[in-house]
PDB file of C-alpha atoms in Angstrom:
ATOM      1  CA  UNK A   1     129.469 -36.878  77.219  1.00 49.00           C
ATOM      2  CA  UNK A   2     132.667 -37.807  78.744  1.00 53.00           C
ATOM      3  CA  UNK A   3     131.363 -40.920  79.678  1.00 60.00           C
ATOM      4  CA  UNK A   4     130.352 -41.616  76.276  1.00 66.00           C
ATOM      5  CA  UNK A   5     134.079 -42.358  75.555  1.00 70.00           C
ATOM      6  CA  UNK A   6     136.260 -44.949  75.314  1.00 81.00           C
ATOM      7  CA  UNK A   7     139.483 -44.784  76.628  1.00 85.00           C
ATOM      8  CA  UNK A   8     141.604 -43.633  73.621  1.00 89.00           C
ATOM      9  CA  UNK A   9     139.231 -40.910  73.149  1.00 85.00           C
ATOM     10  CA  UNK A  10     139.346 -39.707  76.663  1.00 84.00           C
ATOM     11  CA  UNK A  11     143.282 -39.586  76.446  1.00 89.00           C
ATOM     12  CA  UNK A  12     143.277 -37.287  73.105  1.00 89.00           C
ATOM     13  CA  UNK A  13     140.809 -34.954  74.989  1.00 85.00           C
ATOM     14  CA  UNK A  14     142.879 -34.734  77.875  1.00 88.00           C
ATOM     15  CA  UNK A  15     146.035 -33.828  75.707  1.00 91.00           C
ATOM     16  CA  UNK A  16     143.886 -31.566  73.551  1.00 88.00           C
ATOM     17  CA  UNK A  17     142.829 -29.492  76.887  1.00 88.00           C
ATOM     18  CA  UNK A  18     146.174 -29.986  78.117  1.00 90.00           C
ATOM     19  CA  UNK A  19     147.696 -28.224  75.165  1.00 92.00           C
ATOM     20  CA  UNK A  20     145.228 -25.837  74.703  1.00 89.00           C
ATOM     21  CA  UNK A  21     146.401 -24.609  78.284  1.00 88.00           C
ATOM     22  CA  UNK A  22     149.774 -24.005  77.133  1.00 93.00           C
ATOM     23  CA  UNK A  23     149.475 -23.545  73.719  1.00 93.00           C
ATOM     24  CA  UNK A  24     147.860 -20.198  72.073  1.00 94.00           C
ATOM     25  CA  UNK A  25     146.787 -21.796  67.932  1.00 95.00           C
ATOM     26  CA  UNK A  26     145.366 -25.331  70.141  1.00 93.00           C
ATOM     27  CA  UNK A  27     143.013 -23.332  72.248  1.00 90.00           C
ATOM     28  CA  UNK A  28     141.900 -21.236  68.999  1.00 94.00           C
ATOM     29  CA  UNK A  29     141.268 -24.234  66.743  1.00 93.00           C
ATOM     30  CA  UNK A  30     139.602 -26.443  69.329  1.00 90.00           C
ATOM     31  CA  UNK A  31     137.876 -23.293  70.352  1.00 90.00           C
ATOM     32  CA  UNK A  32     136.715 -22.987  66.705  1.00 93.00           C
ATOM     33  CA  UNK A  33     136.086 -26.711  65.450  1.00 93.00           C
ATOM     34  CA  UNK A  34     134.188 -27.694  68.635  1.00 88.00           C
ATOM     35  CA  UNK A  35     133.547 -25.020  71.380  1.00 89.00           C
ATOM     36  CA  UNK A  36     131.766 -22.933  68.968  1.00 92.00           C
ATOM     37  CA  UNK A  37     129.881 -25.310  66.971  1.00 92.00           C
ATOM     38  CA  UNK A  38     128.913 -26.859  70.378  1.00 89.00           C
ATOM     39  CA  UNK A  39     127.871 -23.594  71.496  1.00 92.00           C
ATOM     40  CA  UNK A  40     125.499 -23.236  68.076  1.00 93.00           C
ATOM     41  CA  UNK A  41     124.035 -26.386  68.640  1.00 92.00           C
ATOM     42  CA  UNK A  42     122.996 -25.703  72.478  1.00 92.00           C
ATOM     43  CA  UNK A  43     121.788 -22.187  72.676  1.00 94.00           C
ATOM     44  CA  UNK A  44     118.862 -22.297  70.626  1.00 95.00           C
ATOM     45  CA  UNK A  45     118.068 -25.740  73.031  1.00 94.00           C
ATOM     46  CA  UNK A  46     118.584 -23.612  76.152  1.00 94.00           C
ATOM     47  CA  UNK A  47     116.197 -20.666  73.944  1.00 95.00           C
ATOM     48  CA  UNK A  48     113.876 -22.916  73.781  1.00 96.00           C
ATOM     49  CA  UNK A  49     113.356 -24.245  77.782  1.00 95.00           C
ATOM     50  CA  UNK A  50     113.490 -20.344  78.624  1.00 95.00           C
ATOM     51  CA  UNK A  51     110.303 -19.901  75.676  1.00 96.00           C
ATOM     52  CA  UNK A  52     108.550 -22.808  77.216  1.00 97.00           C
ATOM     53  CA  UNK A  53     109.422 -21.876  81.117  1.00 95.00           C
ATOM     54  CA  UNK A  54     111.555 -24.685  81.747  1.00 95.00           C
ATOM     55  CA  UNK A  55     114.233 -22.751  82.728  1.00 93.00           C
ATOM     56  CA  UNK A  56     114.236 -19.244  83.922  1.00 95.00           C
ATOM     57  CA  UNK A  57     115.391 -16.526  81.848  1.00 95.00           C
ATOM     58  CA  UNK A  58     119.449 -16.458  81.710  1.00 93.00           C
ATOM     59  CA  UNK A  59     122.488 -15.126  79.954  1.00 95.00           C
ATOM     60  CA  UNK A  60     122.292 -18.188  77.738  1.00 94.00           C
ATOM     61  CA  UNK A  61     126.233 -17.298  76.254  1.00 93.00           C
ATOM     62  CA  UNK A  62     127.667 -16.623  79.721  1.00 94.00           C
ATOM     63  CA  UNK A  63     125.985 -19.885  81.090  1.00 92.00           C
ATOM     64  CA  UNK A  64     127.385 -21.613  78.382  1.00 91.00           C
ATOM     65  CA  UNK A  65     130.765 -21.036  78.878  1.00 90.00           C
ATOM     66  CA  UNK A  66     130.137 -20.890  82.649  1.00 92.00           C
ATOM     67  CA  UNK A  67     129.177 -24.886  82.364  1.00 88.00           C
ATOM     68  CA  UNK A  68     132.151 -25.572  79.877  1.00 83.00           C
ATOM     69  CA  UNK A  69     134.332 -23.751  82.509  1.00 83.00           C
ATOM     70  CA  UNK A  70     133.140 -25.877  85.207  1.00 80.00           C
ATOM     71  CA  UNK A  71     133.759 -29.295  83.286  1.00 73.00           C
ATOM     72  CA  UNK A  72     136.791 -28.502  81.408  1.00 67.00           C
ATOM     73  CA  UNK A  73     138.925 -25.577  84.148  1.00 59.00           C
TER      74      UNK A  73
END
């Protein structure tokens, strides 16, 4: 996705993860406006490569977060 953006967005995301390191109400609300929605919008994806044997069967929430940990630190 990162890829998908231009240059100005790139720099507010950096900021916006930069902040949210340091600072407790950034890392709730970006947690809240876009971890979590993102989360809502990929587990029933992931649910559905597990149903169809795609993918093996995982801790969907854990590998989740595990991914978004490994882009994001």
């Amino acid at each position: 996705r990162c890829a998908a953006l231009d240059d100005s967005a790139r720099n507010v995301l950096r900021v916006t993860l930069s902040e949210a390191l340091v600072d407790a109400e950034v890392r709730a609300l970006y947690s809240e406006r876009v971890l979590m929605p993102a989360f809502a919008l990929l587990e029933p994806a992931l649910q559905q490569f597990v149903a169809a044997g795609t993918l093996r069967a995982i801790d969907i929430p854990f590998t989740l977060r595990a991914m978004t940990a490994t882009l994001f630190g």
